[in-house]
XYZ file of C-alpha atoms in Angstrom:
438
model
C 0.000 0.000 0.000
C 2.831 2.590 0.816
C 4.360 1.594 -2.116
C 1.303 2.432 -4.459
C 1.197 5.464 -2.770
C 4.296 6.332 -3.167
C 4.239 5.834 -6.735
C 0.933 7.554 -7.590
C 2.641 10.824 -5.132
C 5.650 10.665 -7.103
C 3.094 11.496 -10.784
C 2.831 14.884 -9.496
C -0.255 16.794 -10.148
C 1.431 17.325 -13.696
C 0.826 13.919 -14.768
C -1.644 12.755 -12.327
C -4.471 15.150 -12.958
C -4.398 14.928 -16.305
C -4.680 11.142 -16.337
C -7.606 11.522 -14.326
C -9.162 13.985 -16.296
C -8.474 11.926 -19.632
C -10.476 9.258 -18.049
C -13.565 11.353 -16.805
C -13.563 13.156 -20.595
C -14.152 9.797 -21.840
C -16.307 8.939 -19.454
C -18.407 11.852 -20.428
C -18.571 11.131 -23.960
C -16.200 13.575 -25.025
C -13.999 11.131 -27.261
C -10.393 10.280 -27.231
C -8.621 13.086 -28.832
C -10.437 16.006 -27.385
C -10.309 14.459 -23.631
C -6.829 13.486 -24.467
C -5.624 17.824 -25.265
C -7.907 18.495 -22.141
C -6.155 16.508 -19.995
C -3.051 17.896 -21.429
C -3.649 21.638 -21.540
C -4.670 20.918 -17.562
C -1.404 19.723 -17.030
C 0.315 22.330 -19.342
C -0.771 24.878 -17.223
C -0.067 23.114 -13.785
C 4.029 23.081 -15.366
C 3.737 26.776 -16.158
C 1.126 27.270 -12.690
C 4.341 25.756 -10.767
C 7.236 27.559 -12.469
C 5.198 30.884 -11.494
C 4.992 29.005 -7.456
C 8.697 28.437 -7.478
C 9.168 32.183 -8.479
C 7.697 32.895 -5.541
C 9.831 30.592 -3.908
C 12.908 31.710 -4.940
C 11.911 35.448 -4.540
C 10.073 36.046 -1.824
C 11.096 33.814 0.764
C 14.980 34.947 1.116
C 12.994 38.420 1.509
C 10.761 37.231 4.076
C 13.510 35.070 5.687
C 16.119 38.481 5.357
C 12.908 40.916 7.056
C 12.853 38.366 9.890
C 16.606 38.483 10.862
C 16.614 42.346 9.707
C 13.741 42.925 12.788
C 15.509 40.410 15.067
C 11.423 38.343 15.786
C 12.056 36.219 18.776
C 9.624 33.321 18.166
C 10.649 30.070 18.723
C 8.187 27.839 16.279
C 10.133 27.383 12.647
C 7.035 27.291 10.079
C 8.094 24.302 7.642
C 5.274 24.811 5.362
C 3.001 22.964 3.741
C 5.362 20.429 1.938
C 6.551 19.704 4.959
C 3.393 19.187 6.086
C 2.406 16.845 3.632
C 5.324 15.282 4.308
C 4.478 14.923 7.803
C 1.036 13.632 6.768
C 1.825 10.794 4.093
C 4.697 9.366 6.348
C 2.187 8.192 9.034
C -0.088 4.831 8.970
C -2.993 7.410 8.283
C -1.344 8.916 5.490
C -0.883 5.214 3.886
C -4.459 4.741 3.778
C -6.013 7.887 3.053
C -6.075 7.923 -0.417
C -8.502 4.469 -1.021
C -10.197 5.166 2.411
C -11.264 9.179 1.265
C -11.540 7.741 -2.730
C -14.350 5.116 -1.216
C -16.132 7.461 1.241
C -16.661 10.208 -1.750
C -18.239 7.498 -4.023
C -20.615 6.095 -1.266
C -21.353 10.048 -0.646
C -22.497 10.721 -3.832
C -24.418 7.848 -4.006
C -26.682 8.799 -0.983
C -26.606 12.177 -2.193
C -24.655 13.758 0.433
C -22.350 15.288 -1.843
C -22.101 16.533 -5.640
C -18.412 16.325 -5.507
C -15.669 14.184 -6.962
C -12.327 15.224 -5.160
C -9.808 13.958 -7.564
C -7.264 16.214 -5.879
C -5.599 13.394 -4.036
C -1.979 15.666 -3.080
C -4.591 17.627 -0.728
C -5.960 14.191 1.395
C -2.771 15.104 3.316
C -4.972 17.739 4.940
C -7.591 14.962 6.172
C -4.141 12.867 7.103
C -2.802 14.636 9.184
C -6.025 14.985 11.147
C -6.314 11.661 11.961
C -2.200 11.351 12.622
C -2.697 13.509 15.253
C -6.039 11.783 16.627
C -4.026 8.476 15.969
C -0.884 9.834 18.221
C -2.841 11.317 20.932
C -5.459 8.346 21.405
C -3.054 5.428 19.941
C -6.068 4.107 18.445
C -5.765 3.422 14.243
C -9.739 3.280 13.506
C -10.306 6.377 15.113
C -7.503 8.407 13.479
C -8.975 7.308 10.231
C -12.372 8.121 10.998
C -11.563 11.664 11.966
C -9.471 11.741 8.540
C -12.635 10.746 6.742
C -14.509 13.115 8.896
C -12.820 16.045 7.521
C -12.576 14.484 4.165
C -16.415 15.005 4.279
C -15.897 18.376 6.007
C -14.674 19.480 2.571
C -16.574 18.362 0.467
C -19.828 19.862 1.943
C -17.626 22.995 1.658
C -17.251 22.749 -1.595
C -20.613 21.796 -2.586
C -21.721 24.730 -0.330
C -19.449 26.992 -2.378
C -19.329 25.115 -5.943
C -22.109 27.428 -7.736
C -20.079 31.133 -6.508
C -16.727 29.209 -7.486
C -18.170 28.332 -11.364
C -19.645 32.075 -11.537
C -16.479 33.782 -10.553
C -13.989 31.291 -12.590
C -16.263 31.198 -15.604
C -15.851 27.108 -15.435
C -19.114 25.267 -14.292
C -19.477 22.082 -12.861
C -15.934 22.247 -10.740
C -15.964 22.973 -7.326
C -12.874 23.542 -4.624
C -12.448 20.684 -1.443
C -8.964 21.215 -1.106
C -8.409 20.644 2.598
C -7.251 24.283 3.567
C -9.256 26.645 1.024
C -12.691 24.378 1.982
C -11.889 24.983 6.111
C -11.896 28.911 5.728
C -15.284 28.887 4.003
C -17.285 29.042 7.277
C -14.961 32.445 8.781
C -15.224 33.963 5.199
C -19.131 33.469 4.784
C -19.707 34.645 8.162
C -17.745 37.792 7.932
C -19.477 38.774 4.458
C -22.592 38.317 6.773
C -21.495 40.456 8.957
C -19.888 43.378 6.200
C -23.756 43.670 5.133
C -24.487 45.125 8.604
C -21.348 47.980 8.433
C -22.551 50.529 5.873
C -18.887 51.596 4.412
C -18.200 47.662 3.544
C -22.032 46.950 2.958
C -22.018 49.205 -0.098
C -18.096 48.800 -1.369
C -18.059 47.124 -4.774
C -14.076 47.701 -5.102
C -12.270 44.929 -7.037
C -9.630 45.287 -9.419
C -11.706 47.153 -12.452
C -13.208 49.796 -9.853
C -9.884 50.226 -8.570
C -8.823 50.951 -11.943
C -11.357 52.714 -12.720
C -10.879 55.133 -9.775
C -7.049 55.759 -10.194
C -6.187 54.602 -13.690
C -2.904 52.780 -14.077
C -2.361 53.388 -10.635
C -4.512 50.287 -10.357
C -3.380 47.904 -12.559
C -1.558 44.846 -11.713
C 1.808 45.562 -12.783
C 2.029 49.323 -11.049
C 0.614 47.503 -7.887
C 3.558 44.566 -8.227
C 6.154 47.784 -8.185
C 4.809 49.036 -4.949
C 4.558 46.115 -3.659
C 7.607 44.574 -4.542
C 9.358 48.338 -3.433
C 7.953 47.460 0.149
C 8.897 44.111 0.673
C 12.191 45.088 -0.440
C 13.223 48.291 1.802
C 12.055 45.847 4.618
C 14.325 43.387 3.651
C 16.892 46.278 3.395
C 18.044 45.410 -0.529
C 20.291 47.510 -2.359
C 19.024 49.247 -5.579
C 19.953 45.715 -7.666
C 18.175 43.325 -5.254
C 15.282 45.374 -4.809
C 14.986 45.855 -8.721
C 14.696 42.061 -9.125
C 12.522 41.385 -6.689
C 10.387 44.162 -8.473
C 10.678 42.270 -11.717
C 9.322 39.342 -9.983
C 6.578 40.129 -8.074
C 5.414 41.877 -11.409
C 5.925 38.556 -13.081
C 3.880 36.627 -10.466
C 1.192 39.136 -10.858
C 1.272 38.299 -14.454
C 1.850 34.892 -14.642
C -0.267 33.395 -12.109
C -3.499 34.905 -13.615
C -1.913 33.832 -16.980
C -1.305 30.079 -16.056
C -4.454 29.810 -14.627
C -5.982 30.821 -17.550
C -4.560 27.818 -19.569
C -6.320 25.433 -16.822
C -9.590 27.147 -17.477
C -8.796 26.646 -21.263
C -8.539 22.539 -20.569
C -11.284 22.283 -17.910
C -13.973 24.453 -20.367
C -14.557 21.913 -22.558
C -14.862 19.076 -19.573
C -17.224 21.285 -17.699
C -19.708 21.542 -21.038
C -19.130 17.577 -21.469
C -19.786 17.067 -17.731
C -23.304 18.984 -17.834
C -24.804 16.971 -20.846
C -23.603 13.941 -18.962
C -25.142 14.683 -15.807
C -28.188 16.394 -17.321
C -28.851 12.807 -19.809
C -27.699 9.780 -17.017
C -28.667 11.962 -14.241
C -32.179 13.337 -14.655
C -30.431 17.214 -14.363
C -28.641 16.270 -11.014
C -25.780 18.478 -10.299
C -22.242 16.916 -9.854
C -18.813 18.577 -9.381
C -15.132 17.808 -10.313
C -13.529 18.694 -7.218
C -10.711 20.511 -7.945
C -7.258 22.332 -6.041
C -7.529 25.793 -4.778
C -4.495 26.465 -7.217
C -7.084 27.462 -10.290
C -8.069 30.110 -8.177
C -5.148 32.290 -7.968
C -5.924 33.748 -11.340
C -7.445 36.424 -10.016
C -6.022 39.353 -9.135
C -7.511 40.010 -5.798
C -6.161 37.256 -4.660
C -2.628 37.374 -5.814
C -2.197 41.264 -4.789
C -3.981 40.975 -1.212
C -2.140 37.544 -0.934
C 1.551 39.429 -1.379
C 0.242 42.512 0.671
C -0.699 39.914 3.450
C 3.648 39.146 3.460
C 4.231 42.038 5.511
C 0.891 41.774 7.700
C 1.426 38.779 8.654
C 4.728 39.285 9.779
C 3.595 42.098 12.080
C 1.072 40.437 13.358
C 3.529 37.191 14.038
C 5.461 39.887 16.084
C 2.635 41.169 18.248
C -0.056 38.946 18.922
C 0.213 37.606 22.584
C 0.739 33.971 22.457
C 2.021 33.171 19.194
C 4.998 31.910 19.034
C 5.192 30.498 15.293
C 7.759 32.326 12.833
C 6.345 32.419 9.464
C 8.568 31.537 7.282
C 8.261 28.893 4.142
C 4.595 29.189 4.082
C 4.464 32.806 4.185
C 5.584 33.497 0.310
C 2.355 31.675 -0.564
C -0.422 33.626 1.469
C -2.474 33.820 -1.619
C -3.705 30.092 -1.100
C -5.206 31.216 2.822
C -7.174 33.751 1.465
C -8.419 32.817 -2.260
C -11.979 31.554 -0.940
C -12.407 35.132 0.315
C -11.594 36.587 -2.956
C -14.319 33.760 -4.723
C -16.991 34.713 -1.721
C -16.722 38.496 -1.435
C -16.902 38.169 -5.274
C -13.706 39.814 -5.836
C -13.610 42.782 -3.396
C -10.560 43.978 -2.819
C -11.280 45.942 1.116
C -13.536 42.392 2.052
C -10.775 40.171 0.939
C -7.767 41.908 2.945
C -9.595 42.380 5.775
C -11.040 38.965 5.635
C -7.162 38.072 5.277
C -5.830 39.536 7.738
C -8.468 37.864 10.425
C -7.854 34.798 8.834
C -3.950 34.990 9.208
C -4.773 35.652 12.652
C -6.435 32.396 13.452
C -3.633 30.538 11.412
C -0.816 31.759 13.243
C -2.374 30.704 16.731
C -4.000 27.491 14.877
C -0.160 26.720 13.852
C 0.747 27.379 17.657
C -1.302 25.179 18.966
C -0.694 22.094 16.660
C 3.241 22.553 17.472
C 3.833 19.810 19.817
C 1.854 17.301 18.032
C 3.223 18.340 14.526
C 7.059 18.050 16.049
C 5.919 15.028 17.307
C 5.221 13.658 13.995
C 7.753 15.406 12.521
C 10.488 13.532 14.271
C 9.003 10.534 14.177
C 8.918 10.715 10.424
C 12.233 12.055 9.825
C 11.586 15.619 9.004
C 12.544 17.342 12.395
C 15.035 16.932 14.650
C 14.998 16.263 18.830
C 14.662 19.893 20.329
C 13.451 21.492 17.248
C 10.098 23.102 17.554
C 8.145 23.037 14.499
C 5.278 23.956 12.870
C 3.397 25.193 9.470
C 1.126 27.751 8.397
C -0.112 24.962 6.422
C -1.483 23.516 10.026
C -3.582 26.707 10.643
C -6.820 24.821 9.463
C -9.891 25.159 11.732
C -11.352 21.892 10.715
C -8.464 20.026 11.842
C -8.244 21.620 14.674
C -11.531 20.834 16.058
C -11.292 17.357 14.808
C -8.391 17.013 16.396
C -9.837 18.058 19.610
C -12.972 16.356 19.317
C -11.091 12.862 18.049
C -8.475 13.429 21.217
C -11.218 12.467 23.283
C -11.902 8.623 21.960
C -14.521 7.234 20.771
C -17.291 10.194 22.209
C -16.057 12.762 20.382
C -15.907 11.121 17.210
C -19.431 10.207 17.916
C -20.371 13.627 18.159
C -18.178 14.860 14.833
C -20.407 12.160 13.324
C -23.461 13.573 15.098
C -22.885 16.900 13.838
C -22.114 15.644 10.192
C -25.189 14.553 9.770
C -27.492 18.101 9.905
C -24.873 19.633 7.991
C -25.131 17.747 4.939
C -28.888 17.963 4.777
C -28.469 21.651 5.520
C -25.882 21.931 2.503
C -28.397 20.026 0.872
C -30.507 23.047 0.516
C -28.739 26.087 1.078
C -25.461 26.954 -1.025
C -23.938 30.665 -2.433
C -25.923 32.118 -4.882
C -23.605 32.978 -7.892
């Protein structure tokens, strides 16, 4: 089993995805050689998608990790980020299981009609594994670290059923929806606070994305101009000379470029799918709505969410500094920001005041979320190789509020799985009737 695993990890979502997506075209009656370039303009833009991630890999985090020594931040929890965490995840008995065990569930869901969703993004179960490693290391009980795995597994996928219909509108794909195990756990804090923004008059009646912004102060508010100032700031804090600073210009200006570019090439694959996937469903399914449940990655095409996400750099760092009781230094995870906040940009449809505020809340609750999973993700850590005895580490990655309370809830045996189960249940009929209106 760890072997299979293993191999069908080592695909990458480059290959991967696009196998799967070959087979579902077919499946839908789209024939060979137009599921075949589907499949294959997917994965052409996941390359060119991940080039544009490892920019921000090799640009942004020697700034971030050069702002942190520059500001001398005296926290003593190393954020590993999410690969890490992944790695963390797969490496346990959980992790070795997850994929079949969350593959089954999803297919007996949408059976019974608890779900519409089809998670084929199997690199994301690590979410849902690590869950149940650290219900499996606390209670030393197997079963019930797999249960709360599968718990959150179906956590996500109400999410993204929840969410699917907003997602479609605002990507311009339909029948796709996002249960990726971090972007689907923020849903709940970002649809309550776009509640609550109807109720405060100045957010209530602010329709500011990226066009009004434009519209309001020209060039001033186009993607490129906002990469320079952007790029200008993260740059004096990281105290670059004139040549540093100009490259890291140049490159957040190419990830503000590229990322909405890249993504566009995904959309390109997935449009004919999505048009193939209605007439199947509509024919074989009497109309019945069902979703290809994709990674958050397709939604960092837009540009709310790639400028609020590099904004959020220097926030987040701040707030790392002065919130009471955190004691997590963000580090690997920080360069990618955009992925904690791109269901805000898809639920406050794009605004750009909503989504950094929303943000910044959220990177609130991460960095204490990340806190309090320390012990058991060093734990793990060094029991899977990837820390060291008397390292304390963490991710951002671990911020995730639906681990955390399954975690809790699974810590204490086989009652507070029961009631994880118990509270399942309403849920999905709720989701059954109630979703975002596009």
């Amino acid at each position: 089993m760890e072997n299979v695993l293993q191999y069908i990890l080592g695909l990458g979502s480059t290959v991967f995805v696009p196998i799967v997506l070959f087979i579902i075209g077919l499946i839908f009656g789209q024939g060979f050689f137009k599921s075949l370039k589907s499949g294959i303009t997917v994965g052409v833009g996941f390359i060119g998608f991940n080039l544009a991630v490892g920019l921000i890999s090799s640009a942004l985090s020697p700034a971030v990790q050069l702002i942190v020594e520059r500001f001398g931040f005296n926290l003593t929890v190393i954020d590993l980020g999410s690969g890490a965490g992944a790695g963390v995840a797969f490496s346990t008995m959980v992790g070795a299981l997850i994929i079949p065990a969350v593959f089954l569930l999803n297919i007996v869901l949408i059976v019974i009609g608890a779900t519409k969703t089809m998670n084929i993004d199997i690199f994301n179960y690590s979410h849902y594994a690590f869950s149940g490693a650290v219900v499996h290391n606390i209670t030393g009980s197997l079963p019930l670290g797999m249960a709360c795995a599968l718990i959150q597994a179906t956590w996500s996928l109400l999410s993204a059923d929840y969410t699917a219909k907003r997602v479609q509108n605002e990507l311009g794909v339909e029948a796709i929806s996002i249960p990726q195990g971090y972007a689907s756990s923020s849903v709940p804090l970002f649809a309550i606070l776009d509640k609550l923004y109807d109720h405060i008059p100045a957010l209530k009646n602010s329709t500011l994305d990226i066009k009004g912004l434009q519209s309001k102060i020209g060039m001033m508010g186009d993607p490129v101009i906002i990469g320079v100032a952007l790029g200008i700031i993260i740059g004096l804090l990281a105290g670059y000379n004139f040549q540093q600073l100009a490259s890291l210009v140049m490159n957040v200006c190419a990830i503000l470029v590229l990322f909405p570019r890249m993504i566009k090439i995904i959309v390109e694959g997935l449009l004919p799918l999505s048009e193939s996937a209605k007439t199947f469903f509509g024919k074989h399914f009497s109309g019945k709505d069902l979703y290809i449940g994709l990674d958050s990655a397709i939604t960092l095409g837009h540009p709310t969410t790639v400028i609020i996400g590099t904004l959020l750099i220097p926030i987040t760092l701040i707030l790392a500094a002065i919130l009471p009781g955190n004691k997590v230094l963000p580090l690997a995870d920080l360069a990618f920001a955009a992925f904690f906040l791109c269901m805000a940009t898809i639920i406050h449809k794009g605004n750009i005041l909503k989504t950094l505020i929303s943000g910044t809340i959220n990177m609130i609750g991460i960095l204490y979320l990340a806190t309090w999973f320390a012990p058991q993700f060093t734990d793990l850590a060094i029991k899977g190789g990837l820390a060291e005895t008397g390292q304390s580490v963490s991710a951002l990655w671990a911020g995730n509020v639906f681990m955390a309370i399954i975690a809790k809830f699974g810590s204490f045996g086989i009652l507070g799985v029961g009631l994880l189960i118990l509270a399942t249940i309403p849920v999905i009929l709720w989701v059954r009737k109630h979703s975002l209106k596009d």
